[in-house]
Every structure is written in C-alpha cells, then in structure tokens.
C-alpha cells in the first residue's frame, strides 16, 4: 500500500513578518496588549534629570543603540516587547554577558532597584517608558544576564509597575499633549497586560475594565489596542464555555476592523488565535467567518494590487497560512481527492494507465477547477503533493498535467504560492536530470573518514537519504537490508545523511545500530539552497532512496517506501 509522504521541511518563516513586527501572547488568563506606544528618539535625552546623582558611573539611555528610535514604516511605534508566560524560563541556553541597562531602571552603585523620580517632564516620561520596554526585552531574551527564572519574573514585575506609574503620570501631567496622554493610556494598557500575562488576576480584571473604557477612545491606536484586549477576553470566555462567546468573538473582531485604518500583524495574530479556538470548540460557522475576514483584510488587497510594500506582502503570506484551508470541504476539493484515491488504488492493484478510470482530461479539469476556485497556498501545496503521488505510482500523464497547472496558475506569483510551485517544478526537473548520470560525491562519511562510490563499482547501490531529525526517513532501511541479504555480493547500502552541522550523527547511528556507511551532506536551513545534494536529486520528501547501478549511474528514485526488489532485480539481470 502506498502511504503518505513524510514532509522534509527546510523552509523558513517569512522574516519580514516575524522580525520584531508583533509580539502577541494570549495567556490562559487574558489576551495581551503588547504593541508599544510611540516614543520620541532618546539619543539626545539627558537621563541625569531622573537618575540618582550617585549613578554617574553608569551610562545614560543614549548609550543603548537605537533605544526608542521611531520607525516611520510602523506608524511611529518602537519595537514590541515580548511578554513572559507564567512559569516559563526567561533565559537563553547560553551564558550571555550582562548588558548595561538605562540608569532609570537600576542603580550602578548599590545595585538596588530605583524608583521613578518625581517631577519628570512628559518628554522624560516617554523616554522612561521606552527604556523600560528595552530592559524588559533584555530580560525576556536573556540579554540582561539574569538566568534565574524567579529573579527574572520578579524584575519584570518591578519594571512593569514602574511603567504603569510612568504611564499614569504622563496621562495626568499638566503639560502633556493629547498625543502624550494617548501614549500614557497605551502604556497603562500594556502594563496591565504584562502583569496579567504573569498570572496577576487582579491586573487582569483591571485590564478588562480599562479596555472597555478605552475601546471608543479618540486615539486610533488606543482604540485598537483596547479592542485587541477585549477580543482576548472573548476568546477566554469561549474557552470557559460562556454562552454567546463565539458570537462575541466575531463581533469584536468586526468592530476592530471597522475602526482600524490599517490592520497590522498584531490584529492578524489575534484573529488567527480566534479562528483556531472557535474551531477547537466546534463553532465552524464563526470560524469560517473569521477566516474570511483574514483573507479579506490581508490577502485580497495584495491580490487586487492595492498594496505592494514588502511588509504587506509578508503579512499576506502569513495570513494565508493562518487562515488555513476552507473549513467547508468544497465540491472541487472532494472531486480531486476522489480521483487521486482512485488512481492510487488502481496502482496498488497493478491497473495500467490505459485501463484506468482516471483520464488525464478528467484529472486536469478537476485540478484546474480547484485552482480557480481556491487559489490559496494550501491548494498549491496539495497539488504539489498530488504530483508526487502521480509520479510515485507511475502515472506520468497525470503528473505532467499537474505540473502544468502549477506552472500556469501559480509559478509566476511572487508570494508563498509562487515559491511553492516553482520549488515543486524545479525539483521535478532535477529528478529528471539526475537519472542516467554518474554520481560519486566528494563528501566525507558520517564518521569523518573517506568514502567513495568508486569502491562499489560492480554492485547496485541503494542510497537512502536520511536525517536524525526525521527518524521515519529510515523506515525504508528494513526493505533495503532484506534485498542486500538476498544478494550480498551484488547489492550494497550507502546512505546520504542530511542533518545540520550541530547534529551528533555518529551518536545517533550508534544508538540506532545503523551499520551501513553514509555520506555526510550538511544542511544549512539559512542558505538559499539548504542542501545541495538533496536539491540536485530533487528530494522534497523523506522517505527518499536513490538506486545507483553497477556503473555508478543513478537509475531510479523512490519516495513511496515500496519494495525495491523488482527494481534491483531488473538491474541485476
């Protein structure tokens, strides 16, 4: 029986989306409000006005590069701060040198925590908020040098309390402008959100009350943040089984979208959380509505040419993944699935293509309809997988048709769909090119010594591509060893390991009693081509086996896990 393919994932998340754009944490307590209030650049701020005079040996806030600098592309907002989940270790795995932090946070002489100085101007209060966020980020990332979890949590709580106090002062300061006051309101929302995320139930109650008061605020950023928080509370009510919570989640999201001029990554992440939770509790209709809202807000504008900025394209790519496939199985999807199951079943029963009930014209019509009705990333991935199934069972006619639709419909797109289609087509081309070619890589063995296929001339070599990160990639080895036992003088097994540099491959081989030699082809997920050998062979899945003949030429590629005895016996004749 032909089984499903084991995905070999070497792709990376879109960096334009994840690199500091959003930090959303929906804890078991409440949805977090984590987008930062704008702050003026503090490069020239004189921190001595609110620092202890005895701290003259410590650097000012201007010592920190880019501290609080504005990013105009993000509506003047500084980089978001990640919150700490209760009970989670707030330290890196490596020892990090302590980083000097702003004088407004700690005392350089006594090491005692400082309190917020009195009589600060609105400008200094804004600077303090920015520096507090920087210090929190250092603690969460482990850059502060604090490695003890309890100490980190305690320090975070202390800084958050100072941040809340500074926010309140900014709101109430006689010289604060309307914008200053809005920054203060956002800072207070964030402070309560941080505390709620660390398990403070009283702060969670205060956060909900404040968000309800500010959801109609005159400032759009305050209004948006408040509504995000309320969506988080609605999601929590849904988890707790409260009546009409599902309807409330959808209506709150709709309200947010109606009042926000530019939905951002924070909005997208919360909407994705809402969709997943609605599905988890079987609210399919509401989940479908949220999915549609995600596509309408983040994907359709790009597809209609309304936005071309790289960050918007990145958001659209992420939105397609978060939205996921249609929650209702369409007739087009069902038709393709039925046809695919039909030709797989026929292959297992040794039905020839000429006698098949699945003709190339019927298959093309079905997948073309699917691509037209649901031109999303999931359809692209599904068709790429379907092409592999057709190739695996020897239905080259159906395979060619599928690649044609991928090429015509998706390959020219400059997004994840296009990249997926182009990768599938390139892999197919590479598999075709490698067949009939001699192969003897200049690579060491996994043990570090020399290994060459030249010494295996005259034998059929079975080469499983495998990775310790994907143990199932070795499932095929039992079949290969059985073949080698039948023909001990004529067949050999030589593997191709694809693990990253840091993997202790010899230890894995020892633990799993892997007796055959393997080449070591190191993968680098950060490179444009993660593994040149896998790329050359068009390997897009594990299981994957190359069959190399007595002359050292590649004669077959197998990625279904089926018995290779007939292939080998054909070469031995």
Coordinates of C-alpha atoms in Angstrom, one line a residue:
X1 CA 0.0 0.0 0.0
X2 CA 1.4 3.4 -0.9
X3 CA 1.5 5.6 2.1
X4 CA 1.6 9.4 2.5
X5 CA 4.9 11.3 2.1
X6 CA 6.9 12.4 5.0
X7 CA 7.4 16.1 4.6
X8 CA 11.0 17.3 4.7
X9 CA 10.8 20.8 6.0
X10 CA 13.7 23.1 5.3
X11 CA 11.9 26.3 4.6
X12 CA 11.9 29.4 6.8
X13 CA 9.2 31.6 8.1
X14 CA 8.9 35.0 6.3
X15 CA 11.4 37.1 8.1
X16 CA 9.7 40.4 7.1
X17 CA 6.7 39.4 9.3
X18 CA 8.4 37.8 12.3
X19 CA 11.4 40.1 12.8
X20 CA 10.0 42.4 15.5
X21 CA 6.7 43.2 13.9
X22 CA 4.5 41.6 16.5
X23 CA 4.6 40.0 19.9
X24 CA 1.2 38.7 20.8
X25 CA 0.6 36.4 23.8
X26 CA -2.8 35.2 24.6
X27 CA -2.3 33.6 28.1
X28 CA -4.8 31.3 29.9
X29 CA -5.8 34.4 31.7
X30 CA -6.4 37.1 29.1
X31 CA -5.4 38.4 25.7
X32 CA -2.3 40.6 25.8
X33 CA -2.0 44.1 24.6
X34 CA 1.6 44.2 23.5
X35 CA 2.1 46.8 20.8
X36 CA 4.4 49.6 22.0
X37 CA 3.4 53.2 22.5
X38 CA 5.3 55.6 20.2
X39 CA 8.2 57.4 21.8
X40 CA 10.5 60.2 20.6
X41 CA 14.1 59.3 19.9
X42 CA 16.1 59.4 23.1
X43 CA 19.5 59.6 21.5
X44 CA 20.0 63.0 22.9
X45 CA 18.0 62.6 26.1
X46 CA 19.7 63.8 29.3
X47 CA 18.9 60.9 31.6
X48 CA 20.6 62.6 34.5
X49 CA 17.5 64.6 35.3
X50 CA 15.7 61.5 36.6
X51 CA 18.7 59.3 37.6
X52 CA 20.3 59.1 41.0
X53 CA 23.3 61.5 41.1
X54 CA 25.3 58.8 42.6
X55 CA 25.0 56.8 39.4
X56 CA 27.5 58.9 37.5
X57 CA 29.4 55.8 36.6
X58 CA 26.5 54.3 34.6
X59 CA 25.6 55.0 31.0
X60 CA 22.6 57.1 30.1
X61 CA 19.8 55.9 27.9
X62 CA 21.6 57.2 24.9
X63 CA 24.2 54.5 25.4
X64 CA 21.9 51.9 24.1
X65 CA 21.9 51.8 20.3
X66 CA 18.6 52.6 18.6
X67 CA 16.9 52.9 22.0
X68 CA 13.4 54.1 21.4
X69 CA 14.1 55.3 17.9
X70 CA 11.0 55.7 15.7
X71 CA 10.2 53.6 12.7
X72 CA 8.0 55.6 10.4
X73 CA 7.0 52.5 8.5
X74 CA 5.4 51.2 11.6
X75 CA 3.4 54.3 12.4
X76 CA 6.0 55.7 14.7
X77 CA 6.0 52.6 17.0
X78 CA 9.1 51.2 18.6
X79 CA 9.9 47.5 18.6
X80 CA 7.3 45.5 20.6
X81 CA 8.2 43.8 23.9
X82 CA 7.6 40.1 24.3
X83 CA 5.8 39.1 27.5
X84 CA 6.7 36.2 29.7
X85 CA 4.4 33.3 30.1
X86 CA 3.9 32.3 33.8
X87 CA 6.4 29.5 34.7
X88 CA 8.5 30.0 31.6
X89 CA 12.2 30.2 31.8
X90 CA 13.4 33.7 30.9
X91 CA 16.9 33.0 30.0
X92 CA 18.9 31.8 27.0
X93 CA 20.6 28.4 26.8
X94 CA 24.0 30.1 26.6
X95 CA 25.6 32.3 29.1
X96 CA 25.3 35.9 28.0
X97 CA 27.5 38.7 29.1
X98 CA 25.5 41.2 31.3
X99 CA 24.3 44.2 29.3
X100 CA 24.4 47.6 30.9
X101 CA 20.9 49.0 31.2
X102 CA 19.4 52.5 31.4
X103 CA 20.1 54.4 34.7
X104 CA 16.3 54.9 35.1
X105 CA 16.0 51.2 35.9
X106 CA 18.9 50.1 38.2
X107 CA 21.4 51.7 40.4
X108 CA 25.0 51.3 39.3
X109 CA 26.5 51.9 42.8
X110 CA 24.3 49.9 45.1
X111 CA 22.6 47.5 42.8
X112 CA 19.3 48.4 44.4
X113 CA 16.2 48.9 42.3
X114 CA 15.4 52.6 41.7
X115 CA 12.1 54.2 41.9
X116 CA 10.7 56.6 39.4
X117 CA 11.9 60.1 40.1
X118 CA 9.4 62.9 40.7
X119 CA 8.8 66.0 38.6
X120 CA 9.6 64.5 35.3
X121 CA 8.5 66.2 32.1
X122 CA 6.3 64.5 29.5
X123 CA 9.4 64.0 27.3
X124 CA 11.3 62.3 30.2
X125 CA 8.3 60.1 31.0
X126 CA 8.1 59.0 27.4
X127 CA 11.8 58.2 27.5
X128 CA 11.3 56.2 30.6
X129 CA 8.6 54.1 29.0
X130 CA 10.8 53.3 26.1
X131 CA 13.8 52.4 28.3
X132 CA 11.5 50.2 30.5
X133 CA 10.5 48.3 27.4
X134 CA 14.1 47.9 26.3
X135 CA 15.0 46.4 29.7
X136 CA 12.0 44.1 29.7
X137 CA 13.0 42.8 26.3
X138 CA 16.6 42.2 27.5
X139 CA 15.3 40.2 30.4
X140 CA 13.0 38.1 28.3
X141 CA 15.6 37.4 25.7
X142 CA 18.3 36.6 28.4
X143 CA 20.5 39.5 27.4
X144 CA 20.3 41.1 30.8
X145 CA 22.4 38.3 32.3
X146 CA 19.6 37.2 34.7
X147 CA 19.4 33.4 34.4
X148 CA 17.2 32.6 37.4
X149 CA 13.5 32.3 36.5
X150 CA 12.2 33.7 39.8
X151 CA 14.6 36.6 39.7
X152 CA 13.6 37.4 36.1
X153 CA 9.9 37.3 36.8
X154 CA 10.4 39.5 39.9
X155 CA 12.4 42.1 38.0
X156 CA 9.9 42.1 35.2
X157 CA 7.0 42.8 37.6
X158 CA 9.0 45.6 39.3
X159 CA 9.7 47.3 35.9
X160 CA 6.1 46.8 34.8
X161 CA 4.9 48.6 38.0
X162 CA 7.2 51.5 37.3
X163 CA 6.0 51.5 33.7
X164 CA 2.4 51.7 34.8
X165 CA 3.2 54.5 37.2
X166 CA 5.0 56.5 34.5
X167 CA 2.0 56.0 32.2
X168 CA -0.4 57.3 34.8
X169 CA 1.8 60.4 35.3
X170 CA 2.0 61.0 31.6
X171 CA -1.8 60.9 31.4
X172 CA -2.2 63.3 34.2
X173 CA 0.7 65.7 33.6
X174 CA -0.4 69.3 33.2
X175 CA 2.0 69.8 30.2
X176 CA 1.1 66.6 28.4
X177 CA -0.2 67.0 24.8
X178 CA -3.2 64.9 23.6
X179 CA -0.7 62.6 22.0
X180 CA 1.3 62.3 25.2
X181 CA -1.9 61.3 27.0
X182 CA -2.7 58.7 24.4
X183 CA 0.8 57.2 24.8
X184 CA 0.2 57.1 28.6
X185 CA -3.1 55.3 28.0
X186 CA -1.5 52.7 25.8
X187 CA 1.3 52.3 28.3
X188 CA -1.2 51.6 31.1
X189 CA -3.0 49.0 28.9
X190 CA 0.3 47.4 28.2
X191 CA 1.4 47.4 31.8
X192 CA -1.8 45.7 33.0
X193 CA -1.4 43.2 30.1
X194 CA 2.1 42.3 31.1
X195 CA 1.0 41.7 34.7
X196 CA -2.0 39.7 33.6
X197 CA 0.3 37.6 31.4
X198 CA 2.4 36.8 34.6
X199 CA -0.6 35.5 36.4
X200 CA -1.9 38.6 38.3
X201 CA -5.6 38.1 38.3
X202 CA -6.4 41.5 39.8
X203 CA -4.5 43.1 37.0
X204 CA -6.5 41.0 34.5
X205 CA -9.7 42.4 36.0
X206 CA -8.3 45.9 35.8
X207 CA -7.2 45.4 32.3
X208 CA -10.6 44.3 31.1
X209 CA -12.3 47.3 32.8
X210 CA -9.8 49.7 31.3
X211 CA -10.1 48.2 27.8
X212 CA -13.8 48.5 28.0
X213 CA -13.5 52.2 28.9
X214 CA -11.0 52.9 26.1
X215 CA -12.5 50.8 23.3
X216 CA -14.1 54.0 21.9
X217 CA -11.1 56.2 22.6
X218 CA -10.4 59.2 20.2
X219 CA -6.9 57.9 19.5
X220 CA -7.0 55.1 16.9
X221 CA -4.0 53.2 18.5
X222 CA -5.5 53.2 22.0
X223 CA -8.8 52.2 20.5
X224 CA -7.2 49.4 18.5
X225 CA -5.2 48.1 21.5
X226 CA -8.3 48.1 23.7
X227 CA -10.3 46.1 21.2
X228 CA -7.5 43.6 20.8
X229 CA -7.5 43.1 24.6
X230 CA -11.3 42.6 24.6
X231 CA -11.0 40.0 21.8
X232 CA -8.6 38.2 24.1
X233 CA -11.2 38.2 26.9
X234 CA -13.9 37.0 24.5
X235 CA -11.6 34.1 23.4
X236 CA -11.1 33.2 27.1
X237 CA -14.9 33.3 27.7
X238 CA -15.2 30.9 24.8
X239 CA -12.7 28.5 26.3
X240 CA -14.7 28.7 29.6
X241 CA -17.9 27.8 27.9
X242 CA -19.8 31.0 28.3
X243 CA -22.9 31.5 26.3
X244 CA -22.8 33.6 23.1
X245 CA -19.0 33.9 23.5
X246 CA -18.4 32.7 19.9
X247 CA -20.7 35.5 18.6
X248 CA -18.9 38.0 20.8
X249 CA -15.5 37.0 19.4
X250 CA -16.7 37.6 15.8
X251 CA -18.5 40.8 16.6
X252 CA -15.5 42.2 18.5
X253 CA -13.1 41.4 15.6
X254 CA -15.5 43.0 13.2
X255 CA -15.6 46.1 15.4
X256 CA -11.8 46.2 15.4
X257 CA -11.6 46.0 11.7
X258 CA -14.2 48.7 11.2
X259 CA -12.4 51.1 13.4
X260 CA -8.8 50.4 12.3
X261 CA -7.5 52.1 9.2
X262 CA -4.5 49.7 8.9
X263 CA -4.9 46.3 10.4
X264 CA -1.4 45.0 11.4
X265 CA 0.3 41.9 12.4
X266 CA -1.0 42.1 16.0
X267 CA -4.5 42.0 14.6
X268 CA -3.7 39.1 12.3
X269 CA -2.2 37.0 15.1
X270 CA -5.3 37.6 17.4
X271 CA -7.6 36.7 14.5
X272 CA -5.7 33.5 13.9
X273 CA -6.0 32.7 17.6
X274 CA -9.7 33.4 17.5
X275 CA -10.2 31.1 14.4
X276 CA -8.3 28.2 16.0
X277 CA -10.2 28.5 19.3
X278 CA -13.5 28.7 17.5
X279 CA -12.7 25.5 15.6
X280 CA -11.5 23.8 18.7
X281 CA -14.9 24.2 20.3
X282 CA -16.8 23.3 17.1
X283 CA -18.0 26.8 16.2
X284 CA -17.4 26.1 12.5
X285 CA -19.6 28.9 11.1
X286 CA -18.0 31.5 13.3
X287 CA -14.5 30.2 12.5
X288 CA -15.3 30.3 8.8
X289 CA -16.4 33.9 9.2
X290 CA -13.1 34.8 10.9
X291 CA -11.2 33.0 8.2
X292 CA -13.0 35.0 5.5
X293 CA -12.2 38.3 7.4
X294 CA -8.5 37.4 7.5
X295 CA -8.4 36.8 3.7
X296 CA -10.5 40.0 3.0
X297 CA -8.3 42.2 5.2
X298 CA -4.8 40.9 4.5
X299 CA -4.8 38.8 1.3
X300 CA -7.3 40.3 -1.2
X301 CA -5.8 43.8 -1.2
X302 CA -2.5 42.3 -2.3
X303 CA -4.0 40.1 -4.9
X304 CA -6.0 43.1 -6.2
X305 CA -2.9 45.2 -6.4
X306 CA -3.8 47.5 -3.6
X307 CA -0.6 47.1 -1.7
X308 CA 2.9 46.2 -2.9
X309 CA 5.1 47.1 0.1
X310 CA 7.3 44.1 1.2
X311 CA 5.9 44.2 4.7
X312 CA 2.3 44.0 3.3
X313 CA 3.3 41.1 1.0
X314 CA 4.8 39.4 4.0
X315 CA 1.6 39.8 6.0
X316 CA -0.4 38.4 3.2
X317 CA 1.8 35.4 3.0
X318 CA 1.5 34.8 6.7
X319 CA -2.3 35.5 6.6
X320 CA -2.7 32.7 4.0
X321 CA -1.1 30.3 6.4
X322 CA -3.0 31.5 9.4
X323 CA -6.3 31.4 7.6
X324 CA -5.7 27.8 6.6
X325 CA -7.8 25.8 4.2
X326 CA -11.5 26.3 3.8
X327 CA -13.4 24.9 6.8
X328 CA -16.1 23.5 4.4
X329 CA -14.9 20.8 2.0
X330 CA -15.7 22.2 -1.4
X331 CA -17.1 20.0 -4.2
X332 CA -13.9 20.8 -6.2
X333 CA -11.7 19.5 -3.3
X334 CA -13.8 16.4 -2.9
X335 CA -13.6 15.7 -6.6
X336 CA -9.8 15.9 -6.7
X337 CA -9.4 13.8 -3.6
X338 CA -11.7 11.1 -5.0
X339 CA -9.8 10.9 -8.3
X340 CA -6.4 10.8 -6.5
X341 CA -7.6 7.9 -4.3
X342 CA -8.9 6.2 -7.4
X343 CA -5.6 6.2 -9.3
X344 CA -3.6 5.3 -6.1
X345 CA -5.9 2.3 -5.6
X346 CA -5.5 1.3 -9.2
X347 CA -1.7 1.4 -8.9
X348 CA -1.8 -0.9 -5.9
X349 CA -3.9 -3.3 -7.9
X350 CA -1.5 -3.0 -10.9
X351 CA -4.1 -1.4 -13.2
X352 CA -2.4 0.1 -16.2
X353 CA -2.8 3.8 -17.2
X354 CA -4.6 2.6 -20.3
X355 CA -7.2 0.8 -18.2
X356 CA -7.5 3.5 -15.6
X357 CA -10.8 5.2 -14.8
X358 CA -8.9 8.4 -14.2
X359 CA -8.1 10.0 -17.6
X360 CA -5.7 12.9 -18.0
X361 CA -8.5 15.2 -19.2
X362 CA -10.7 14.4 -16.3
X363 CA -7.8 15.0 -13.8
X364 CA -6.9 18.3 -15.5
X365 CA -10.4 19.6 -15.4
X366 CA -10.7 18.7 -11.7
X367 CA -7.4 20.3 -10.5
X368 CA -7.9 23.3 -12.8
X369 CA -11.4 23.9 -11.2
X370 CA -9.8 23.6 -7.7
X371 CA -7.0 26.0 -8.5
X372 CA -9.5 28.5 -9.9
X373 CA -12.0 28.3 -7.0
X374 CA -9.4 28.1 -4.2
X375 CA -6.2 29.7 -5.4
X376 CA -4.5 29.7 -2.0
X377 CA -1.3 28.3 -0.5
X378 CA -3.0 25.1 0.7
X379 CA -4.2 24.3 -2.8
X380 CA -0.7 24.9 -4.2
X381 CA 0.8 22.5 -1.6
X382 CA -1.9 20.0 -2.2
X383 CA -1.3 20.0 -6.0
X384 CA 2.5 19.6 -5.4
X385 CA 1.8 16.6 -3.2
X386 CA -0.6 15.2 -5.8
X387 CA 2.0 15.5 -8.5
X388 CA 4.4 13.4 -6.3
X389 CA 1.7 10.8 -5.8
X390 CA 1.2 10.5 -9.5
X391 CA 4.9 10.3 -10.1
X392 CA 5.2 7.6 -7.4
X393 CA 2.6 5.3 -8.9
X394 CA 4.0 5.7 -12.4
X395 CA 1.2 8.0 -13.8
X396 CA 3.4 10.3 -15.7
X397 CA 0.4 11.5 -17.7
X398 CA -1.3 12.8 -14.5
X399 CA 2.0 14.1 -13.2
X400 CA 2.6 16.2 -16.3
X401 CA -0.9 17.7 -16.2
X402 CA -0.5 18.6 -12.5
X403 CA 2.8 20.4 -13.1
X404 CA 1.3 22.2 -16.0
X405 CA -1.5 23.6 -13.8
X406 CA 1.1 24.6 -11.1
X407 CA 3.1 26.4 -13.7
X408 CA 0.2 28.1 -15.4
X409 CA -1.7 29.1 -12.2
X410 CA 0.9 29.7 -9.5
X411 CA 4.5 29.7 -10.6
X412 CA 4.6 33.4 -11.7
X413 CA 3.3 34.7 -8.4
X414 CA 5.7 36.5 -6.1
X415 CA 4.5 35.0 -2.8
X416 CA 4.5 31.7 -1.0
X417 CA 2.2 30.1 -3.6
X418 CA 4.7 31.0 -6.3
X419 CA 7.7 29.8 -4.3
X420 CA 5.9 26.5 -3.5
X421 CA 5.0 25.9 -7.2
X422 CA 8.5 26.9 -8.5
X423 CA 10.2 24.6 -5.9
X424 CA 8.0 21.7 -6.9
X425 CA 8.6 22.2 -10.6
X426 CA 12.4 22.7 -10.1
X427 CA 12.6 19.5 -8.0
X428 CA 10.8 17.6 -10.8
X429 CA 13.2 18.9 -13.3
X430 CA 16.2 18.0 -11.1
X431 CA 14.9 14.4 -10.7
X432 CA 14.7 14.1 -14.4
X433 CA 18.2 15.5 -15.0
X434 CA 19.9 13.2 -12.4
X435 CA 18.6 10.0 -13.9
X436 CA 21.2 8.3 -16.0
X437 CA 24.0 10.5 -14.6
X438 CA 27.1 9.2 -12.8
X439 CA 27.2 10.1 -9.1
X440 CA 30.2 9.9 -6.7
X441 CA 30.1 12.8 -4.3
X442 CA 33.2 14.4 -2.8
X443 CA 31.9 14.1 0.8
X444 CA 33.2 12.5 4.0
X445 CA 31.4 9.8 5.8
X446 CA 29.4 10.4 8.9
X447 CA 32.3 9.1 10.8
X448 CA 34.6 11.7 9.3
X449 CA 36.7 9.3 7.1
X450 CA 36.9 8.9 3.4
X451 CA 34.0 7.3 1.5
X452 CA 33.7 6.8 -2.3
X453 CA 31.2 5.1 -4.5
X454 CA 34.1 4.1 -6.7
X455 CA 34.8 1.2 -4.4
X456 CA 31.3 -0.1 -5.0
X457 CA 31.6 -0.4 -8.8
X458 CA 30.0 -3.6 -10.0
X459 CA 27.3 -3.5 -7.3
X460 CA 23.9 -2.0 -7.2
X461 CA 24.0 0.7 -4.5
X462 CA 20.8 1.5 -2.6
X463 CA 21.2 5.1 -1.1
X464 CA 18.6 6.1 1.5
X465 CA 18.5 9.8 2.2
X466 CA 18.0 10.2 5.9
X467 CA 18.2 12.6 8.8
X468 CA 18.3 12.1 12.6
X469 CA 15.8 14.9 12.8
X470 CA 13.4 12.7 10.8
X471 CA 13.8 9.1 12.2
X472 CA 11.0 7.9 9.9
X473 CA 13.3 8.6 7.0
X474 CA 14.9 5.2 8.0
X475 CA 11.7 3.2 7.7
X476 CA 12.7 2.0 4.3
X477 CA 16.0 0.5 5.6
X478 CA 14.5 -2.8 6.6
X479 CA 13.5 -3.4 2.9
X480 CA 16.9 -2.4 1.7
X481 CA 18.7 -4.7 4.1
X482 CA 16.5 -7.6 3.1
X483 CA 17.5 -7.0 -0.5
X484 CA 21.1 -6.8 0.4
X485 CA 20.9 -10.1 2.3
X486 CA 19.4 -11.8 -0.8
X487 CA 22.3 -10.5 -2.9
X488 CA 25.2 -10.0 -0.6
X489 CA 27.8 -9.9 -3.3
X490 CA 25.8 -7.7 -5.7
X491 CA 24.0 -5.1 -3.6
X492 CA 25.3 -2.6 -1.0
X493 CA 23.6 0.1 1.1
X494 CA 25.3 3.5 1.3
X495 CA 23.3 6.3 2.9
X496 CA 23.2 10.1 2.5
X497 CA 22.8 11.9 5.7
X498 CA 21.2 15.4 5.6
X499 CA 21.4 16.7 9.1
X500 CA 22.5 20.2 10.1
X501 CA 26.1 20.8 11.3
X502 CA 25.3 20.7 15.1
X503 CA 23.8 17.1 14.9
X504 CA 25.8 14.4 16.6
X505 CA 25.2 11.9 13.8
X506 CA 27.7 9.2 14.9
X507 CA 25.9 9.1 18.3
X508 CA 22.5 8.7 16.5
X509 CA 23.9 5.9 14.4
X510 CA 25.3 4.1 17.4
X511 CA 22.0 4.4 19.4
X512 CA 20.0 3.1 16.4
X513 CA 22.5 0.4 15.3
X514 CA 22.9 1.8 11.8
X515 CA 25.5 -0.5 10.3
X516 CA 25.8 0.8 6.7
X517 CA 28.1 3.7 5.8
X518 CA 26.7 7.1 4.9
X519 CA 27.9 10.3 3.3
X520 CA 27.6 13.4 5.4
X521 CA 26.0 16.2 3.4
X522 CA 25.5 19.0 5.9
X523 CA 22.2 21.0 5.6
X524 CA 22.1 24.8 6.3
X525 CA 18.4 26.0 6.7
X526 CA 19.7 29.6 6.3
X527 CA 21.2 29.1 2.9
X528 CA 19.3 29.7 -0.3
X529 CA 19.7 26.0 -1.1
X530 CA 19.5 24.2 2.2
X531 CA 21.2 21.1 0.9
X532 CA 22.9 20.9 -2.5
X533 CA 22.8 17.1 -2.7
X534 CA 19.1 16.9 -1.9
X535 CA 18.5 19.8 -4.3
X536 CA 20.4 18.0 -7.1
X537 CA 18.3 14.9 -6.6
X538 CA 15.0 16.8 -6.4
X539 CA 14.4 15.3 -2.9
X540 CA 11.4 17.1 -1.5
X541 CA 10.3 14.3 0.9
X542 CA 11.8 11.7 3.2
X543 CA 11.5 8.7 2.6
X544 CA 13.8 9.0 -0.5
X545 CA 16.0 6.4 -2.0
X546 CA 18.4 6.6 -5.0
X547 CA 19.2 3.4 -6.8
X548 CA 22.7 3.5 -8.4
X549 CA 23.7 0.8 -10.9
X550 CA 26.9 -1.2 -11.3
X551 CA 28.5 1.6 -13.4
X552 CA 27.8 4.3 -10.8
X553 CA 24.8 5.9 -12.6
X554 CA 21.5 6.9 -11.0
X555 CA 18.8 4.6 -12.4
X556 CA 15.8 5.2 -10.1
X557 CA 14.4 7.4 -7.4
X558 CA 11.9 6.1 -5.0
X559 CA 10.0 8.1 -2.3
X560 CA 6.9 5.9 -1.7
X561 CA 8.5 3.4 0.7
X562 CA 7.5 0.5 -1.6
X563 CA 9.5 -2.7 -2.1
X564 CA 12.6 -2.0 -4.3
X565 CA 13.3 -5.7 -5.0
X566 CA 11.8 -5.6 -8.6
X567 CA 13.9 -2.5 -9.4
X568 CA 17.1 -4.1 -8.1
X569 CA 16.5 -7.5 -9.8
X570 CA 15.9 -5.7 -13.1
X571 CA 19.4 -4.1 -12.8
X572 CA 21.0 -7.5 -11.9
X573 CA 19.8 -9.3 -15.0

